[in-house]
JSON list of C-alpha atoms in Angstrom, two decimals:
[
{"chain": "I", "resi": 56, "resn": "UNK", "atom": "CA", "xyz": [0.00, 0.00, 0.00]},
{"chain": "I", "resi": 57, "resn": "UNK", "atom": "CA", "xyz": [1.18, 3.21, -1.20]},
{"chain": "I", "resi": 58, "resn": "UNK", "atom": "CA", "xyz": [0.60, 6.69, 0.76]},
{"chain": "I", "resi": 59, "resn": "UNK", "atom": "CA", "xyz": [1.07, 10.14, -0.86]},
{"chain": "I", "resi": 60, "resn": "UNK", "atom": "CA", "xyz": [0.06, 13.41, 0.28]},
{"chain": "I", "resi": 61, "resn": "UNK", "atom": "CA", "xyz": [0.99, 16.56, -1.85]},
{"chain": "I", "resi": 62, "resn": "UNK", "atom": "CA", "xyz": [1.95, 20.11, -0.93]},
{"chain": "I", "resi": 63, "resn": "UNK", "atom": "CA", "xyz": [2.74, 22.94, -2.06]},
{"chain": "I", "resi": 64, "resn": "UNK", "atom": "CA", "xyz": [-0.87, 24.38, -3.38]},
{"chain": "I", "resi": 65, "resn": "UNK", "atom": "CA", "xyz": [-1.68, 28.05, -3.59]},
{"chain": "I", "resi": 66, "resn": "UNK", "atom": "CA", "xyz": [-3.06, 31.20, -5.28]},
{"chain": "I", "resi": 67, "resn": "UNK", "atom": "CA", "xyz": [-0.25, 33.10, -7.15]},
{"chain": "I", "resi": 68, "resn": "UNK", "atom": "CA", "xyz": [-0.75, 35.74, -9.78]},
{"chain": "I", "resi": 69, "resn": "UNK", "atom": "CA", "xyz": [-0.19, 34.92, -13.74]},
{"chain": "I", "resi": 70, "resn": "UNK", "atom": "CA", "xyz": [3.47, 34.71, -14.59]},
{"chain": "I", "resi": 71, "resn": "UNK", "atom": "CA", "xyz": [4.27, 33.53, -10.86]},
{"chain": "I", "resi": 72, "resn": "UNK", "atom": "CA", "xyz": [6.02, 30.18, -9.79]},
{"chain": "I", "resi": 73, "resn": "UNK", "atom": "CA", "xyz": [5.10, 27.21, -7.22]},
{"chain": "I", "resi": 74, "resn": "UNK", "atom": "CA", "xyz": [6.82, 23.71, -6.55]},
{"chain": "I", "resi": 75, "resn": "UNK", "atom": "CA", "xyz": [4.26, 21.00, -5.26]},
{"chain": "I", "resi": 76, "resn": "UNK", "atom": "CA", "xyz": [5.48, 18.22, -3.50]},
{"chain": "I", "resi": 77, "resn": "UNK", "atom": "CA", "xyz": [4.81, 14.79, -3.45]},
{"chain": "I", "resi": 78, "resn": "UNK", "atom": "CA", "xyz": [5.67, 12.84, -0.36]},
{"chain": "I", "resi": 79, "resn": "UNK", "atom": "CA", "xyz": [5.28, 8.84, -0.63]},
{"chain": "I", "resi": 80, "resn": "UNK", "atom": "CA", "xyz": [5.11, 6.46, 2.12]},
{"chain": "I", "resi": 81, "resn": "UNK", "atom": "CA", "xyz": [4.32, 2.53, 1.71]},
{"chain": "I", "resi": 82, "resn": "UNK", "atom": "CA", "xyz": [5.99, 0.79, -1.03]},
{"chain": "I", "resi": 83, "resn": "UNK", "atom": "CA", "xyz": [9.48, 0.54, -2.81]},
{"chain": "I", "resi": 84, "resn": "UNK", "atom": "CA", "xyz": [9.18, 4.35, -3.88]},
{"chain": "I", "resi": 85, "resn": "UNK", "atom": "CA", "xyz": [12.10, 4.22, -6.16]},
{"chain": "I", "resi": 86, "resn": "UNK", "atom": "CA", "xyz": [10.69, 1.54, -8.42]},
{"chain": "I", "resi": 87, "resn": "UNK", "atom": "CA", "xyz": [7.74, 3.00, -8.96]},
{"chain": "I", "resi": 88, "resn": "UNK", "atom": "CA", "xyz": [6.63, 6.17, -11.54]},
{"chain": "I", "resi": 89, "resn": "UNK", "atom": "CA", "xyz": [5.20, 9.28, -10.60]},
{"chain": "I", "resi": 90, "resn": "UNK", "atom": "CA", "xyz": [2.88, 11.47, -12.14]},
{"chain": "I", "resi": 91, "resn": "UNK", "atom": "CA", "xyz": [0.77, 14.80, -11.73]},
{"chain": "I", "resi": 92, "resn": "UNK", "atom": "CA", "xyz": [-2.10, 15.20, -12.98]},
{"chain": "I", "resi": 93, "resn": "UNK", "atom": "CA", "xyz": [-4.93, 17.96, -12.76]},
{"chain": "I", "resi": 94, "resn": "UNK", "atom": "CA", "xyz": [-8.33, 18.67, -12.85]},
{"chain": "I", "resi": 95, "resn": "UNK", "atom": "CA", "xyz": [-9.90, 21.84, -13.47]},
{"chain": "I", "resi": 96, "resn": "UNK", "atom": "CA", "xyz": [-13.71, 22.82, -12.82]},
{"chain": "I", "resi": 97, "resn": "UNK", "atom": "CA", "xyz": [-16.14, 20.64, -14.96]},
{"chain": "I", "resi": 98, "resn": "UNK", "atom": "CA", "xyz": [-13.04, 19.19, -16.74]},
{"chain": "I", "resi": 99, "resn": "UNK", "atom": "CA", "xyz": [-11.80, 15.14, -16.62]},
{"chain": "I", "resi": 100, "resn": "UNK", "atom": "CA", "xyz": [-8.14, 14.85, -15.06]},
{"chain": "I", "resi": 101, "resn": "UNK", "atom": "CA", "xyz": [-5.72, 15.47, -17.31]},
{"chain": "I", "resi": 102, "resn": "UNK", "atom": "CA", "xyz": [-1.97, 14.32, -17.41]},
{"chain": "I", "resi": 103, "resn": "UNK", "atom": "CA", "xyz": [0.73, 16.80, -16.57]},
{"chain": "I", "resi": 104, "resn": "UNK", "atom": "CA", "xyz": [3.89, 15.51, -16.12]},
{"chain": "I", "resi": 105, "resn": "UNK", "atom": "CA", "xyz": [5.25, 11.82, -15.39]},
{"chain": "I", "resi": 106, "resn": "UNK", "atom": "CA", "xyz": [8.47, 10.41, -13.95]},
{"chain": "I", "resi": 107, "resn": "UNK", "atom": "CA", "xyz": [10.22, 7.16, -14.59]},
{"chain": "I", "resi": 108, "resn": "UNK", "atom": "CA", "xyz": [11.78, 4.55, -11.89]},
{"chain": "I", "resi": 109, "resn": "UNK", "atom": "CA", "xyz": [14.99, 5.83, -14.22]},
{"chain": "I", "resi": 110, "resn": "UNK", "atom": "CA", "xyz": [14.37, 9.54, -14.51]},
{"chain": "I", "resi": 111, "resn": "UNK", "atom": "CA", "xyz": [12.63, 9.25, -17.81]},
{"chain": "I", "resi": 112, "resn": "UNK", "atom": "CA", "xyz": [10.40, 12.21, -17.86]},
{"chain": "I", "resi": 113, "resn": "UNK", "atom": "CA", "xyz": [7.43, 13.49, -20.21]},
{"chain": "I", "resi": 114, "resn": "UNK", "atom": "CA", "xyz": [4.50, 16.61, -20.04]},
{"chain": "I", "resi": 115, "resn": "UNK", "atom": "CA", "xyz": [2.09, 17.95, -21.87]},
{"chain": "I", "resi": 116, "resn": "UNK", "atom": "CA", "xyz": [2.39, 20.02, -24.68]},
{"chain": "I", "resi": 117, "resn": "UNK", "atom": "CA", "xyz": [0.56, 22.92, -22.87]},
{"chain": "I", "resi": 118, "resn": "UNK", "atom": "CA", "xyz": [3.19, 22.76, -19.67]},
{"chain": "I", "resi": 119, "resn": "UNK", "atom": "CA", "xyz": [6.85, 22.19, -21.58]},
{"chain": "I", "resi": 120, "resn": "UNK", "atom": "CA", "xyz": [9.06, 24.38, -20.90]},
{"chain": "I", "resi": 121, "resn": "UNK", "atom": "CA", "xyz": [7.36, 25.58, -17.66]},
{"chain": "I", "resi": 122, "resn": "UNK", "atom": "CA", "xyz": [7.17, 22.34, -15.87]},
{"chain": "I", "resi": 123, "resn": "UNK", "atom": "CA", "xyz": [10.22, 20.25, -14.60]},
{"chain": "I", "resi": 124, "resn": "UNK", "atom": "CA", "xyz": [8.84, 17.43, -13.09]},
{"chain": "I", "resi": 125, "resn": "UNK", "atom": "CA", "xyz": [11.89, 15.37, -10.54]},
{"chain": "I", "resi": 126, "resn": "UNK", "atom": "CA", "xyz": [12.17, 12.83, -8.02]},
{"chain": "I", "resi": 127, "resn": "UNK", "atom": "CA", "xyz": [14.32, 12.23, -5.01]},
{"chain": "I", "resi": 128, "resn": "UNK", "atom": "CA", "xyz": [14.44, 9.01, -4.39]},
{"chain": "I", "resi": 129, "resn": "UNK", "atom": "CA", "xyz": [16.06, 9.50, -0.74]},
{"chain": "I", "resi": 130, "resn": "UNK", "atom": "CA", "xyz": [13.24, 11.59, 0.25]},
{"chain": "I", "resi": 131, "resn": "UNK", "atom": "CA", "xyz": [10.63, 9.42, -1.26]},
{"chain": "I", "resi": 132, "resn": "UNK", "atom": "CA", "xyz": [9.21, 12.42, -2.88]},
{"chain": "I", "resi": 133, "resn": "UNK", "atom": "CA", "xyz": [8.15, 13.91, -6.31]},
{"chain": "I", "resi": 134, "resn": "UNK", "atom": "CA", "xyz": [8.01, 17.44, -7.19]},
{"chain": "I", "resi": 135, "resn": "UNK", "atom": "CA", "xyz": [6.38, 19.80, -9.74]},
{"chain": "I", "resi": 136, "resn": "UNK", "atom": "CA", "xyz": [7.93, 22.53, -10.54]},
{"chain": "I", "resi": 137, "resn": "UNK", "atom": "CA", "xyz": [5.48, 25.17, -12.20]},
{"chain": "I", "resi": 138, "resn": "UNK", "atom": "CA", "xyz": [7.12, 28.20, -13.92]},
{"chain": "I", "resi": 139, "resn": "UNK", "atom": "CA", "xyz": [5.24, 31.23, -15.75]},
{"chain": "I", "resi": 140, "resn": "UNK", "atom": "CA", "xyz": [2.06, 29.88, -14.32]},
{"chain": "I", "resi": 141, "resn": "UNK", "atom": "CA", "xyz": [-1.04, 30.68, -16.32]},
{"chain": "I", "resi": 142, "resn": "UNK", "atom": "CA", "xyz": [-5.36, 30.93, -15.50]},
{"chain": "I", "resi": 143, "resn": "UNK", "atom": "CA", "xyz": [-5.80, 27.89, -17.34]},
{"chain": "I", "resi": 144, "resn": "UNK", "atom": "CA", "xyz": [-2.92, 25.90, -15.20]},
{"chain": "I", "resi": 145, "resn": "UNK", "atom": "CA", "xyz": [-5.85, 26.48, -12.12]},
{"chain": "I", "resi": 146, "resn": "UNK", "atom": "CA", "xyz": [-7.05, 23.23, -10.56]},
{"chain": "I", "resi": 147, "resn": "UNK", "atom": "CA", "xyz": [-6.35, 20.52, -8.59]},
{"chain": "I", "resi": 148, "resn": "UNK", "atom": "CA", "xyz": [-2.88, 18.80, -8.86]},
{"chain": "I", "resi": 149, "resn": "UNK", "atom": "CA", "xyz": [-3.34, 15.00, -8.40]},
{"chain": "I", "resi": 150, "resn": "UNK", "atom": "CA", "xyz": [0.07, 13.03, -7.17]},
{"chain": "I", "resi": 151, "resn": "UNK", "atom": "CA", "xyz": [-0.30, 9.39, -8.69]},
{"chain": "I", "resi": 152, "resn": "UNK", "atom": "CA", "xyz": [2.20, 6.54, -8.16]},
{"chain": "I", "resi": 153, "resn": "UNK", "atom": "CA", "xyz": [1.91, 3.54, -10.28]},
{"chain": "I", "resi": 154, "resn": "UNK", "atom": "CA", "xyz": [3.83, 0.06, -8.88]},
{"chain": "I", "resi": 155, "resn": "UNK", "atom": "CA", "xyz": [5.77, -2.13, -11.62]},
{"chain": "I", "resi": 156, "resn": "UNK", "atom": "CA", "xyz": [3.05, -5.15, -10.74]},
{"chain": "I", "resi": 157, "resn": "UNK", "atom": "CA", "xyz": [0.46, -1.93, -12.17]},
{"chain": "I", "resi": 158, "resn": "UNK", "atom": "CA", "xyz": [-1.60, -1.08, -9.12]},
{"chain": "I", "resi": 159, "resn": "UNK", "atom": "CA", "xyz": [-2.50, 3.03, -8.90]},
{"chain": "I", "resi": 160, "resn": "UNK", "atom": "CA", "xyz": [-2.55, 4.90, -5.96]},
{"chain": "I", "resi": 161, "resn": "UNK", "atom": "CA", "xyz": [-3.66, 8.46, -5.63]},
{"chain": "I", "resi": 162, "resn": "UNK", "atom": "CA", "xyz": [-3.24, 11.69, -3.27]},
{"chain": "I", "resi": 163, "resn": "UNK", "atom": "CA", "xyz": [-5.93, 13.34, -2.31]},
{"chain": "I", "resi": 164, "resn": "UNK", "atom": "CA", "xyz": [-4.90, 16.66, -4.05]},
{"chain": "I", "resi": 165, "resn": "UNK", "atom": "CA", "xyz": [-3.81, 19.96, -3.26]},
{"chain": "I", "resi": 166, "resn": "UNK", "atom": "CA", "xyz": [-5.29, 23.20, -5.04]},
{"chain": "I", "resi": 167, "resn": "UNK", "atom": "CA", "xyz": [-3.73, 25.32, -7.66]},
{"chain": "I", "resi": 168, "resn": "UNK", "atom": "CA", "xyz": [-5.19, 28.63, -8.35]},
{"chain": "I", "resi": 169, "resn": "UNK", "atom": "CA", "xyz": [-3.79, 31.32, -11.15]},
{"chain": "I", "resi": 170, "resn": "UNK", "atom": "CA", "xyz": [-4.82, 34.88, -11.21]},
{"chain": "I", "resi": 171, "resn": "UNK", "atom": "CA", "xyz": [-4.96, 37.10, -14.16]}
]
């Protein structure tokens, strides 16, 4: 059984930064990818960024090149990186951890919210 509890939320204006974190408990945390993923009002989740056990990392096209997503493996914890934040980046950012046999487990979320 795999724990994770994110961090990190806020309200920031357009054009500001945050860093969510991702702390894991439970689990062999360095075999296992990480992802974010968001949700905005009246929207499905939607992938952000994702991790490999080996550092392997991949985002979508609306966050490159203003989100790094990394992973320290000592900490057991995953972070997000959000640069040059935008209105439409507002929602709630989703940790997920996925386990090489393929179970999911899920945070419970932490808000994001970008003002113009």
């Amino acid at each position: 059984q795999v724990q994770l509890v994110e961090s990190g939320g806020g309200l920031v204006q357009a054009g500001g930064s945050l860093r969510l974190s991702c702390a894991a408990s439970g689990g062999i945390f360095r075999i296992n990818a990480m992802s974010w993923y968001r949700q905005a009002p009246g929207k499905q989740r939607e992938l952000v960024a994702a991790i490999s056990s080996g550092g392997v990392t991949n985002y979508a096209d609306s966050v490159k090149g203003r989100f790094t997503i990394s992973r320290d493996n000592g900490k057991k914890t995953v972070y997000l990186q959000m640069n040059s934040l935008k209105p439409e980046d507002t929602g709630v950012y989703y940790c997920r951890s996925t386990v090489p046999a393929g179970s999911i487990y899920w945070g419970q979320g932490t808000q994001v919210t970008v003002s113009s």
